[in-house]
PDB file of C-alpha atoms in Angstrom:
ATOM      1  CA  MET A   1      -4.373 -78.216 -10.766  1.00 50.00           C
ATOM      2  CA  ALA A   2      -1.892 -76.660  -8.549  1.00 51.00           C
ATOM      3  CA  ALA A   3       0.884 -78.494 -10.471  1.00 52.00           C
ATOM      4  CA  VAL A   4       0.305 -77.991 -13.627  1.00 50.00           C
ATOM      5  CA  ALA A   5       0.153 -74.048 -12.402  1.00 50.00           C
ATOM      6  CA  ARG A   6       3.771 -74.316 -11.036  1.00 52.00           C
ATOM      7  CA  VAL A   7       4.931 -76.492 -14.453  1.00 47.00           C
ATOM      8  CA  SER A   8       3.525 -73.748 -16.534  1.00 50.00           C
ATOM      9  CA  LEU A   9       5.326 -70.824 -14.907  1.00 47.00           C
ATOM     10  CA  ARG A  10       9.067 -72.303 -15.031  1.00 53.00           C
ATOM     11  CA  PRO A  11       9.512 -71.483 -19.076  1.00 52.00           C
ATOM     12  CA  ARG A  12       8.141 -68.091 -18.396  1.00 54.00           C
ATOM     13  CA  PHE A  13      10.616 -67.697 -15.183  1.00 48.00           C
ATOM     14  CA  ALA A  14      13.402 -69.153 -17.187  1.00 50.00           C
ATOM     15  CA  ALA A  15      12.849 -66.629 -20.482  1.00 52.00           C
ATOM     16  CA  THR A  16      12.542 -63.551 -18.003  1.00 56.00           C
ATOM     17  CA  ALA A  17      15.866 -65.027 -16.538  1.00 54.00           C
ATOM     18  CA  LEU A  18      17.839 -65.498 -19.768  1.00 57.00           C
ATOM     19  CA  GLY A  19      16.303 -62.018 -21.049  1.00 58.00           C
ATOM     20  CA  GLY A  20      17.920 -60.215 -17.732  1.00 62.00           C
ATOM     21  CA  ALA A  21      21.049 -61.826 -18.297  1.00 61.00           C
ATOM     22  CA  CYS A  22      20.979 -60.699 -22.149  1.00 60.00           C
ATOM     23  CA  LEU A  23      20.246 -57.133 -21.108  1.00 59.00           C
ATOM     24  CA  GLN A  24      23.198 -57.285 -18.186  1.00 67.00           C
ATOM     25  CA  ALA A  25      25.492 -58.284 -21.133  1.00 62.00           C
ATOM     26  CA  CYS A  26      24.401 -55.720 -23.192  1.00 60.00           C
ATOM     27  CA  ARG A  27      24.983 -53.473 -20.708  1.00 64.00           C
ATOM     28  CA  GLY A  28      28.043 -54.531 -19.961  1.00 60.00           C
ATOM     29  CA  ALA A  29      29.151 -54.487 -23.263  1.00 57.00           C
ATOM     30  CA  GLN A  30      28.222 -50.714 -23.581  1.00 59.00           C
ATOM     31  CA  THR A  31      30.093 -49.666 -20.409  1.00 56.00           C
ATOM     32  CA  ALA A  32      32.943 -51.210 -21.534  1.00 55.00           C
ATOM     33  CA  ALA A  33      32.606 -49.321 -24.762  1.00 58.00           C
ATOM     34  CA  ALA A  34      31.960 -45.854 -23.258  1.00 58.00           C
ATOM     35  CA  ALA A  35      34.949 -46.442 -21.038  1.00 74.00           C
ATOM     36  CA  ALA A  36      37.458 -47.229 -23.706  1.00 93.00           C
ATOM     37  CA  PRO A  37      39.936 -44.102 -23.826  1.00 95.00           C
ATOM     38  CA  ARG A  38      39.795 -41.708 -26.776  1.00 96.00           C
ATOM     39  CA  ILE A  39      43.387 -40.041 -26.513  1.00 98.00           C
ATOM     40  CA  LYS A  40      43.708 -37.036 -28.741  1.00 98.00           C
ATOM     41  CA  LYS A  41      46.984 -35.043 -28.886  1.00 98.00           C
ATOM     42  CA  PHE A  42      47.398 -31.100 -28.549  1.00 99.00           C
ATOM     43  CA  ALA A  43      49.915 -29.710 -30.255  1.00 99.00           C
ATOM     44  CA  ILE A  44      50.439 -26.176 -28.372  1.00 99.00           C
ATOM     45  CA  TYR A  45      53.186 -23.147 -29.176  1.00 99.00           C
ATOM     46  CA  ARG A  46      54.870 -22.257 -25.982  1.00 98.00           C
ATOM     47  CA  TRP A  47      57.415 -19.453 -24.870  1.00 98.00           C
ATOM     48  CA  ASP A  48      57.947 -17.140 -22.586  1.00 96.00           C
ATOM     49  CA  PRO A  49      60.005 -13.995 -23.652  1.00 93.00           C
ATOM     50  CA  ASP A  50      60.814 -13.063 -20.076  1.00 93.00           C
ATOM     51  CA  LYS A  51      62.384 -16.268 -19.616  1.00 93.00           C
ATOM     52  CA  THR A  52      66.112 -16.285 -19.861  1.00 94.00           C
ATOM     53  CA  GLY A  53      66.851 -18.697 -22.887  1.00 94.00           C
ATOM     54  CA  ASP A  54      63.521 -19.448 -23.417  1.00 94.00           C
ATOM     55  CA  LYS A  55      62.433 -20.320 -27.468  1.00 96.00           C
ATOM     56  CA  PRO A  56      59.568 -20.949 -29.077  1.00 97.00           C
ATOM     57  CA  ARG A  57      58.493 -24.689 -29.211  1.00 98.00           C
ATOM     58  CA  MET A  58      55.503 -27.052 -29.515  1.00 98.00           C
ATOM     59  CA  GLN A  59      54.656 -29.255 -26.581  1.00 98.00           C
ATOM     60  CA  THR A  60      52.337 -32.028 -27.237  1.00 98.00           C
ATOM     61  CA  TYR A  61      49.851 -32.771 -24.115  1.00 99.00           C
ATOM     62  CA  GLU A  62      47.389 -35.964 -24.640  1.00 98.00           C
ATOM     63  CA  ILE A  63      43.442 -35.757 -23.324  1.00 98.00           C
ATOM     64  CA  ASP A  64      41.100 -38.399 -22.954  1.00 98.00           C
ATOM     65  CA  LEU A  65      37.942 -36.973 -25.292  1.00 97.00           C
ATOM     66  CA  ASN A  66      35.559 -38.769 -22.998  1.00 97.00           C
ATOM     67  CA  LYS A  67      36.895 -36.733 -20.060  1.00 96.00           C
ATOM     68  CA  CYS A  68      36.445 -33.502 -21.648  1.00 97.00           C
ATOM     69  CA  GLY A  69      34.134 -31.002 -22.870  1.00 97.00           C
ATOM     70  CA  PRO A  70      33.597 -30.932 -27.139  1.00 97.00           C
ATOM     71  CA  MET A  71      35.216 -27.543 -27.496  1.00 98.00           C
ATOM     72  CA  VAL A  72      38.954 -26.296 -27.678  1.00 98.00           C
ATOM     73  CA  LEU A  73      38.608 -24.394 -25.108  1.00 98.00           C
ATOM     74  CA  ASP A  74      37.630 -26.945 -22.725  1.00 98.00           C
ATOM     75  CA  ALA A  75      40.838 -29.039 -23.562  1.00 98.00           C
ATOM     76  CA  LEU A  76      43.032 -26.093 -22.742  1.00 98.00           C
ATOM     77  CA  ILE A  77      41.505 -25.237 -19.633  1.00 98.00           C
ATOM     78  CA  LYS A  78      41.897 -28.937 -18.630  1.00 98.00           C
ATOM     79  CA  ILE A  79      45.143 -29.011 -19.564  1.00 98.00           C
ATOM     80  CA  LYS A  80      45.902 -26.108 -17.390  1.00 98.00           C
ATOM     81  CA  ASN A  81      43.673 -27.119 -14.479  1.00 98.00           C
ATOM     82  CA  GLU A  82      44.981 -30.815 -14.526  1.00 98.00           C
ATOM     83  CA  MET A  83      48.420 -31.106 -16.681  1.00 98.00           C
ATOM     84  CA  ASP A  84      50.630 -27.735 -16.955  1.00 98.00           C
ATOM     85  CA  SER A  85      49.534 -24.827 -14.786  1.00 97.00           C
ATOM     86  CA  THR A  86      52.231 -22.951 -16.605  1.00 97.00           C
ATOM     87  CA  LEU A  87      50.197 -23.051 -19.852  1.00 98.00           C
ATOM     88  CA  THR A  88      49.182 -19.518 -20.709  1.00 98.00           C
ATOM     89  CA  PHE A  89      46.042 -17.893 -22.403  1.00 98.00           C
ATOM     90  CA  ARG A  90      42.947 -15.995 -22.137  1.00 96.00           C
ATOM     91  CA  ARG A  91      39.270 -16.600 -21.569  1.00 95.00           C
ATOM     92  CA  SER A  92      36.244 -14.820 -20.554  1.00 93.00           C
ATOM     93  CA  CYS A  93      32.856 -15.129 -21.785  1.00 91.00           C
ATOM     94  CA  ARG A  94      32.984 -18.912 -23.027  1.00 91.00           C
ATOM     95  CA  GLU A  95      29.735 -17.710 -25.378  1.00 89.00           C
ATOM     96  CA  GLY A  96      31.699 -16.692 -28.172  1.00 89.00           C
ATOM     97  CA  ILE A  97      30.964 -13.131 -27.767  1.00 86.00           C
ATOM     98  CA  CYS A  98      34.198 -11.423 -26.302  1.00 87.00           C
ATOM     99  CA  GLY A  99      36.986 -12.496 -28.550  1.00 88.00           C
ATOM    100  CA  SER A 100      39.285 -13.112 -25.514  1.00 92.00           C
ATOM    101  CA  CYS A 101      40.302 -16.794 -26.689  1.00 95.00           C
ATOM    102  CA  ALA A 102      41.135 -16.056 -30.246  1.00 94.00           C
ATOM    103  CA  MET A 103      43.896 -17.958 -31.364  1.00 96.00           C
ATOM    104  CA  ASN A 104      45.177 -19.781 -34.497  1.00 97.00           C
ATOM    105  CA  ILE A 105      43.657 -23.262 -34.446  1.00 98.00           C
ATOM    106  CA  ASN A 106      44.640 -25.923 -36.922  1.00 98.00           C
ATOM    107  CA  GLY A 107      45.467 -23.146 -39.405  1.00 96.00           C
ATOM    108  CA  GLY A 108      42.648 -20.786 -39.030  1.00 95.00           C
ATOM    109  CA  ASN A 109      41.925 -17.755 -36.838  1.00 95.00           C
ATOM    110  CA  THR A 110      38.951 -18.325 -34.574  1.00 94.00           C
ATOM    111  CA  LEU A 111      37.735 -18.447 -30.973  1.00 95.00           C
ATOM    112  CA  ALA A 112      38.885 -21.734 -28.720  1.00 97.00           C
ATOM    113  CA  CYS A 113      34.942 -21.766 -26.924  1.00 96.00           C
ATOM    114  CA  THR A 114      33.392 -22.270 -30.372  1.00 95.00           C
ATOM    115  CA  ARG A 115      35.582 -24.435 -32.161  1.00 97.00           C
ATOM    116  CA  ARG A 116      34.914 -28.069 -31.718  1.00 98.00           C
ATOM    117  CA  ILE A 117      37.678 -30.333 -30.994  1.00 98.00           C
ATOM    118  CA  ASP A 118      38.717 -32.448 -34.297  1.00 97.00           C
ATOM    119  CA  THR A 119      37.622 -35.815 -32.883  1.00 96.00           C
ATOM    120  CA  ASP A 120      39.827 -37.861 -35.178  1.00 97.00           C
ATOM    121  CA  LEU A 121      42.399 -39.461 -32.880  1.00 97.00           C
ATOM    122  CA  ASN A 122      45.035 -39.572 -35.806  1.00 97.00           C
ATOM    123  CA  LYS A 123      45.478 -35.840 -36.027  1.00 97.00           C
ATOM    124  CA  VAL A 124      47.397 -33.911 -33.979  1.00 98.00           C
ATOM    125  CA  SER A 125      45.558 -30.243 -33.590  1.00 98.00           C
ATOM    126  CA  LYS A 126      47.737 -27.538 -33.451  1.00 98.00           C
ATOM    127  CA  ILE A 127      47.327 -24.630 -31.422  1.00 99.00           C
ATOM    128  CA  TYR A 128      49.186 -21.076 -31.990  1.00 98.00           C
ATOM    129  CA  PRO A 129      48.590 -17.559 -30.670  1.00 97.00           C
ATOM    130  CA  LEU A 130      47.067 -15.153 -33.254  1.00 94.00           C
ATOM    131  CA  PRO A 131      49.601 -14.644 -36.109  1.00 92.00           C
ATOM    132  CA  HIS A 132      51.300 -11.059 -36.750  1.00 86.00           C
ATOM    133  CA  MET A 133      50.983  -9.879 -33.279  1.00 90.00           C
ATOM    134  CA  TYR A 134      53.712 -10.050 -30.645  1.00 93.00           C
ATOM    135  CA  VAL A 135      53.643 -12.589 -28.147  1.00 96.00           C
ATOM    136  CA  ILE A 136      53.554 -11.851 -24.373  1.00 96.00           C
ATOM    137  CA  LYS A 137      53.448 -15.469 -23.470  1.00 97.00           C
ATOM    138  CA  ASP A 138      52.205 -18.655 -25.108  1.00 98.00           C
ATOM    139  CA  LEU A 139      48.973 -17.976 -26.731  1.00 98.00           C
ATOM    140  CA  VAL A 140      48.594 -14.681 -25.529  1.00 97.00           C
ATOM    141  CA  PRO A 141      49.140 -11.734 -27.711  1.00 95.00           C
ATOM    142  CA  ASP A 142      49.923  -8.489 -27.472  1.00 95.00           C
ATOM    143  CA  LEU A 143      46.820  -6.204 -27.840  1.00 91.00           C
ATOM    144  CA  SER A 144      48.471  -2.617 -26.687  1.00 92.00           C
ATOM    145  CA  ASN A 145      48.554  -1.827 -30.819  1.00 89.00           C
ATOM    146  CA  PHE A 146      44.845  -2.652 -31.071  1.00 85.00           C
ATOM    147  CA  TYR A 147      43.808  -0.802 -27.898  1.00 88.00           C
ATOM    148  CA  ALA A 148      46.042   2.254 -28.963  1.00 90.00           C
ATOM    149  CA  GLN A 149      44.482   2.274 -32.749  1.00 87.00           C
ATOM    150  CA  TYR A 150      41.217   1.811 -30.833  1.00 84.00           C
ATOM    151  CA  LYS A 151      41.568   4.801 -28.647  1.00 88.00           C
ATOM    152  CA  SER A 152      42.957   6.779 -31.733  1.00 91.00           C
ATOM    153  CA  ILE A 153      39.625   7.027 -33.434  1.00 88.00           C
ATOM    154  CA  GLU A 154      37.411   7.906 -30.087  1.00 84.00           C
ATOM    155  CA  PRO A 155      34.351   5.295 -30.862  1.00 80.00           C
ATOM    156  CA  TYR A 156      32.163   6.693 -28.465  1.00 78.00           C
ATOM    157  CA  LEU A 157      29.445   9.236 -28.234  1.00 72.00           C
ATOM    158  CA  LYS A 158      30.160  12.842 -27.588  1.00 74.00           C
ATOM    159  CA  LYS A 159      27.904  15.881 -26.532  1.00 73.00           C
ATOM    160  CA  LYS A 160      27.795  18.958 -28.500  1.00 73.00           C
ATOM    161  CA  ASP A 161      27.726  20.629 -25.489  1.00 73.00           C
ATOM    162  CA  GLU A 162      30.352  19.087 -22.825  1.00 69.00           C
ATOM    163  CA  SER A 163      29.286  21.741 -20.233  1.00 72.00           C
ATOM    164  CA  GLN A 164      25.951  19.635 -19.705  1.00 65.00           C
ATOM    165  CA  GLY A 165      27.579  16.124 -19.303  1.00 63.00           C
ATOM    166  CA  GLY A 166      26.061  13.815 -16.792  1.00 64.00           C
ATOM    167  CA  LYS A 167      23.283  15.805 -16.508  1.00 71.00           C
ATOM    168  CA  GLN A 168      20.795  14.169 -18.994  1.00 72.00           C
ATOM    169  CA  GLN A 169      21.027  10.583 -20.906  1.00 74.00           C
ATOM    170  CA  TYR A 170      21.130  10.213 -24.326  1.00 72.00           C
ATOM    171  CA  LEU A 171      18.212   7.729 -25.892  1.00 76.00           C
ATOM    172  CA  GLN A 172      19.754   5.391 -28.467  1.00 77.00           C
ATOM    173  CA  SER A 173      17.508   4.899 -31.352  1.00 83.00           C
ATOM    174  CA  ILE A 174      16.756   1.449 -33.161  1.00 88.00           C
ATOM    175  CA  GLU A 175      18.887   2.776 -36.004  1.00 88.00           C
ATOM    176  CA  ASP A 176      21.981   3.677 -34.091  1.00 80.00           C
ATOM    177  CA  ARG A 177      21.720   0.190 -32.446  1.00 80.00           C
ATOM    178  CA  GLU A 178      22.004  -1.669 -35.525  1.00 80.00           C
ATOM    179  CA  LYS A 179      24.940   0.188 -36.820  1.00 76.00           C
ATOM    180  CA  LEU A 180      27.023  -1.521 -33.710  1.00 70.00           C
ATOM    181  CA  VAL A 181      26.065  -4.766 -35.502  1.00 67.00           C
ATOM    182  CA  ILE A 182      28.146  -5.879 -38.568  1.00 57.00           C
ATOM    183  CA  THR A 183      25.726  -9.289 -39.248  1.00 57.00           C
ATOM    184  CA  PRO A 184      23.506 -10.709 -36.820  1.00 54.00           C
ATOM    185  CA  SER A 185      26.038 -13.129 -35.367  1.00 53.00           C
ATOM    186  CA  LEU A 186      29.226 -10.823 -35.345  1.00 54.00           C
ATOM    187  CA  SER A 187      29.734  -7.887 -33.238  1.00 52.00           C
ATOM    188  CA  TRP A 188      32.515  -5.361 -32.870  1.00 51.00           C
ATOM    189  CA  LEU A 189      33.525  -7.446 -29.825  1.00 53.00           C
ATOM    190  CA  GLU A 190      34.842 -10.457 -31.715  1.00 55.00           C
ATOM    191  CA  GLY A 191      36.933  -8.615 -33.889  1.00 59.00           C
ATOM    192  CA  PHE A 192      40.126  -9.502 -32.068  1.00 59.00           C
ATOM    193  CA  ARG A 193      40.261 -12.703 -34.548  1.00 57.00           C
ATOM    194  CA  CYS A 194      40.219 -10.385 -37.410  1.00 61.00           C
ATOM    195  CA  THR A 195      42.601  -8.006 -36.299  1.00 60.00           C
ATOM    196  CA  ASP A 196      45.718  -9.745 -37.554  1.00 56.00           C
ATOM    197  CA  VAL A 197      44.126 -10.430 -41.038  1.00 54.00           C
ATOM    198  CA  ILE A 198      43.313  -6.820 -41.706  1.00 57.00           C
ATOM    199  CA  ARG A 199      47.052  -5.839 -40.100  1.00 56.00           C
ATOM    200  CA  GLU A 200      48.434  -7.741 -42.746  1.00 56.00           C
ATOM    201  CA  GLU A 201      46.356  -6.614 -45.460  1.00 55.00           C
ATOM    202  CA  CYS A 202      47.046  -2.795 -44.224  1.00 58.00           C
ATOM    203  CA  PRO A 203      49.833  -2.706 -41.665  1.00 57.00           C
ATOM    204  CA  ALA A 204      49.420   1.317 -41.455  1.00 57.00           C
ATOM    205  CA  GLY A 205      45.615   1.522 -41.385  1.00 56.00           C
ATOM    206  CA  VAL A 206      43.844   1.172 -37.901  1.00 58.00           C
ATOM    207  CA  GLY A 207      42.583  -2.355 -38.837  1.00 57.00           C
ATOM    208  CA  TRP A 208      39.705  -3.736 -36.939  1.00 52.00           C
ATOM    209  CA  ALA A 209      39.165  -0.777 -34.572  1.00 55.00           C
ATOM    210  CA  ALA A 210      38.228   1.343 -37.670  1.00 52.00           C
ATOM    211  CA  ALA A 211      34.529  -0.815 -37.716  1.00 51.00           C
TER     212      ALA A 211
END
Protein backbone atom coordinates (compact mmCIF):
# COMPACT_ATOMS: atom_id res chain seq x y z
CA MET A 1 0.00 0.00 0.00
CA ALA A 2 2.85 2.39 0.88
CA ALA A 3 4.57 1.70 -2.46
CA VAL A 4 1.37 2.47 -4.32
CA ALA A 5 1.08 5.76 -2.45
CA ARG A 6 4.62 6.73 -3.40
CA VAL A 7 4.00 5.94 -7.05
CA SER A 8 0.77 7.95 -7.12
CA LEU A 9 2.52 11.02 -5.68
CA ARG A 10 5.26 11.17 -8.31
CA PRO A 11 3.08 12.36 -11.24
CA ARG A 12 1.55 15.03 -9.00
CA PHE A 13 4.99 16.20 -7.89
CA ALA A 14 6.20 16.29 -11.50
CA ALA A 15 3.18 18.34 -12.58
CA THR A 16 3.71 20.77 -9.71
CA ALA A 17 7.39 21.18 -10.57
CA LEU A 18 6.53 21.74 -14.23
CA GLY A 19 3.91 24.33 -13.32
CA GLY A 20 6.38 26.14 -11.08
CA ALA A 21 8.98 26.20 -13.84
CA CYS A 22 6.45 27.65 -16.28
CA LEU A 23 5.42 30.30 -13.77
CA GLN A 24 9.04 31.33 -13.21
CA ALA A 25 9.64 31.48 -16.95
CA CYS A 26 6.59 33.71 -17.43
CA ARG A 27 7.67 36.01 -14.63
CA GLY A 28 11.14 36.18 -16.10
CA ALA A 29 9.75 37.14 -19.49
CA GLN A 30 7.56 39.84 -17.93
CA THR A 31 10.50 41.24 -15.98
CA ALA A 32 12.65 41.33 -19.10
CA ALA A 33 9.88 43.09 -21.04
CA ALA A 34 9.38 45.65 -18.27
CA ALA A 35 13.10 46.32 -18.11
CA ALA A 36 13.38 47.09 -21.82
CA PRO A 37 14.20 50.81 -22.06
CA ARG A 38 11.64 53.17 -23.59
CA ILE A 39 13.77 56.07 -24.76
CA LYS A 40 11.91 59.32 -25.38
CA LYS A 41 13.52 62.44 -26.86
CA PHE A 42 12.75 65.93 -25.59
CA ALA A 43 13.85 69.00 -27.57
CA ILE A 44 13.91 71.94 -25.15
CA TYR A 45 14.37 75.64 -25.85
CA ARG A 46 17.59 76.97 -24.31
CA TRP A 47 18.77 80.57 -24.10
CA ASP A 48 20.47 82.70 -21.48
CA PRO A 49 20.23 86.40 -22.50
CA ASP A 50 22.71 87.36 -19.77
CA LYS A 51 25.37 85.10 -21.24
CA THR A 52 27.47 86.89 -23.85
CA GLY A 53 27.27 85.23 -27.25
CA ASP A 54 24.57 82.76 -26.25
CA LYS A 55 21.90 82.29 -28.91
CA PRO A 56 18.49 80.58 -28.77
CA ARG A 57 18.74 76.90 -29.60
CA MET A 58 16.99 73.58 -29.10
CA GLN A 59 18.77 71.04 -26.93
CA THR A 60 17.81 67.37 -27.03
CA TYR A 61 17.65 65.08 -24.01
CA GLU A 62 16.82 61.38 -23.88
CA ILE A 63 14.84 59.84 -21.03
CA ASP A 64 13.83 56.27 -20.26
CA LEU A 65 10.10 56.54 -19.63
CA ASN A 66 10.30 53.45 -17.41
CA LYS A 67 12.26 55.58 -14.95
CA CYS A 68 10.22 58.76 -15.18
CA GLY A 69 6.83 59.98 -14.00
CA PRO A 70 3.97 60.38 -16.51
CA MET A 71 3.90 64.18 -16.74
CA VAL A 72 6.10 66.55 -18.73
CA LEU A 73 7.09 68.28 -15.48
CA ASP A 74 8.41 64.93 -14.22
CA ALA A 75 10.67 64.77 -17.27
CA LEU A 76 11.90 68.33 -16.78
CA ILE A 77 12.70 67.70 -13.12
CA LYS A 78 14.51 64.48 -14.02
CA ILE A 79 16.59 66.29 -16.64
CA LYS A 80 17.52 69.07 -14.22
CA ASN A 81 18.31 66.72 -11.33
CA GLU A 82 20.16 64.01 -13.23
CA MET A 83 21.37 65.38 -16.57
CA ASP A 84 21.68 69.15 -16.77
CA SER A 85 21.40 71.35 -13.70
CA THR A 86 21.54 74.50 -15.87
CA LEU A 87 18.08 73.88 -17.33
CA THR A 88 15.80 76.57 -15.93
CA PHE A 89 12.01 76.55 -15.53
CA ARG A 90 9.35 77.49 -12.99
CA ARG A 91 7.32 75.07 -10.92
CA SER A 92 5.45 75.12 -7.65
CA CYS A 93 2.24 73.28 -6.75
CA ARG A 94 2.44 70.36 -9.23
CA GLU A 95 -1.37 70.16 -9.04
CA GLY A 96 -2.47 72.31 -11.99
CA ILE A 97 -3.43 75.28 -9.82
CA CYS A 98 -0.68 77.91 -9.54
CA GLY A 99 0.22 78.18 -13.24
CA SER A 100 3.94 78.49 -12.53
CA CYS A 101 4.90 75.74 -14.99
CA ALA A 102 2.95 77.22 -17.91
CA MET A 103 4.84 76.69 -21.17
CA ASN A 104 4.36 75.73 -24.80
CA ILE A 105 4.45 71.95 -25.23
CA ASN A 106 4.17 70.45 -28.71
CA GLY A 107 2.58 73.62 -30.04
CA GLY A 108 0.03 74.23 -27.29
CA ASN A 109 0.13 76.47 -24.22
CA THR A 110 -0.46 74.30 -21.18
CA LEU A 111 0.83 73.34 -17.75
CA ALA A 112 3.75 70.93 -17.58
CA CYS A 113 2.40 69.35 -14.39
CA THR A 114 -0.91 68.35 -16.01
CA ARG A 115 0.33 67.53 -19.52
CA ARG A 116 1.08 63.84 -19.99
CA ILE A 117 4.19 62.81 -21.87
CA ASP A 118 3.46 61.65 -25.42
CA THR A 119 4.52 58.00 -25.21
CA ASP A 120 5.09 57.71 -28.97
CA LEU A 121 8.84 57.06 -28.97
CA ASN A 122 9.11 58.00 -32.64
CA LYS A 123 8.05 61.59 -31.92
CA VAL A 124 10.21 64.24 -30.30
CA SER A 125 8.43 66.30 -27.64
CA LYS A 126 9.21 69.98 -28.20
CA ILE A 127 9.07 72.40 -25.29
CA TYR A 128 9.25 76.20 -25.56
CA PRO A 129 8.59 79.11 -23.19
CA LEU A 130 5.24 80.88 -23.51
CA PRO A 131 5.17 82.81 -26.80
CA HIS A 132 4.79 86.60 -27.13
CA MET A 133 6.63 87.16 -23.84
CA TYR A 134 10.20 88.17 -23.06
CA VAL A 135 12.42 85.32 -21.89
CA ILE A 136 14.46 85.57 -18.70
CA LYS A 137 16.16 82.23 -19.30
CA ASP A 138 15.25 78.97 -21.02
CA LEU A 139 11.59 78.23 -20.20
CA VAL A 140 11.13 81.14 -17.79
CA PRO A 141 9.07 84.05 -19.22
CA ASP A 142 9.21 87.58 -17.83
CA LEU A 143 5.94 88.23 -15.97
CA SER A 144 6.75 91.84 -15.06
CA ASN A 145 4.23 93.23 -17.54
CA PHE A 146 1.54 90.85 -16.33
CA TYR A 147 2.01 91.90 -12.70
CA ALA A 148 2.05 95.58 -13.69
CA GLN A 149 -1.28 95.12 -15.47
CA TYR A 150 -2.62 93.16 -12.52
CA LYS A 151 -1.62 95.93 -10.12
CA SER A 152 -3.18 98.62 -12.32
CA ILE A 153 -6.70 97.28 -11.83
CA GLU A 154 -6.30 96.91 -8.04
CA PRO A 155 -8.10 93.54 -7.81
CA TYR A 156 -8.79 93.51 -4.10
CA LEU A 157 -11.53 94.52 -1.67
CA LYS A 158 -11.53 98.08 -0.40
CA LYS A 159 -13.28 99.43 2.64
CA LYS A 160 -15.49 102.46 2.28
CA ASP A 161 -13.98 103.85 5.45
CA GLU A 162 -10.23 103.21 5.39
CA SER A 163 -9.86 104.67 8.89
CA GLN A 164 -11.48 101.51 10.22
CA GLY A 165 -8.99 99.27 8.46
CA GLY A 166 -8.00 96.17 10.40
CA LYS A 167 -10.63 96.57 13.10
CA GLN A 168 -13.18 94.21 11.65
CA GLN A 169 -13.19 91.45 9.03
CA TYR A 170 -15.43 91.45 6.01
CA LEU A 171 -17.49 88.32 5.44
CA GLN A 172 -17.42 86.93 1.90
CA SER A 173 -20.77 85.79 0.56
CA ILE A 174 -21.18 82.59 -1.43
CA GLU A 175 -22.13 84.69 -4.45
CA ASP A 176 -18.96 86.79 -4.21
CA ARG A 177 -16.83 83.67 -3.85
CA GLU A 178 -18.32 82.19 -7.01
CA LYS A 179 -17.30 85.29 -8.95
CA LEU A 180 -13.66 84.36 -8.37
CA VAL A 181 -14.07 81.11 -10.30
CA ILE A 182 -14.40 81.27 -14.07
CA THR A 183 -15.26 77.59 -14.46
CA PRO A 184 -15.38 74.79 -11.86
CA SER A 185 -11.92 73.63 -12.98
CA LEU A 186 -10.25 76.96 -13.86
CA SER A 187 -9.45 79.72 -11.39
CA TRP A 188 -7.72 83.05 -12.00
CA LEU A 189 -4.51 81.54 -10.65
CA GLU A 190 -4.24 79.40 -13.77
CA GLY A 191 -4.25 82.38 -16.11
CA PHE A 192 -0.56 82.58 -16.99
CA ARG A 193 -0.98 80.13 -19.85
CA CYS A 194 -3.70 82.35 -21.37
CA THR A 195 -1.87 85.65 -20.92
CA ASP A 196 0.10 85.50 -24.15
CA VAL A 197 -2.94 84.48 -26.18
CA ILE A 198 -4.98 87.43 -24.91
CA ARG A 199 -2.06 89.81 -25.43
CA GLU A 200 -1.78 88.69 -29.05
CA GLU A 201 -5.44 89.52 -29.67
CA CYS A 202 -5.42 92.78 -27.69
CA PRO A 203 -1.88 94.11 -27.07
CA ALA A 204 -3.11 97.35 -25.45
CA GLY A 205 -5.38 95.66 -22.93
CA VAL A 206 -4.59 94.36 -19.47
CA GLY A 207 -5.09 90.81 -20.70
CA TRP A 208 -5.81 88.09 -18.20
CA ALA A 209 -5.43 90.56 -15.32
CA ALA A 210 -8.86 91.93 -16.22
CA ALA A 211 -10.41 88.65 -15.11
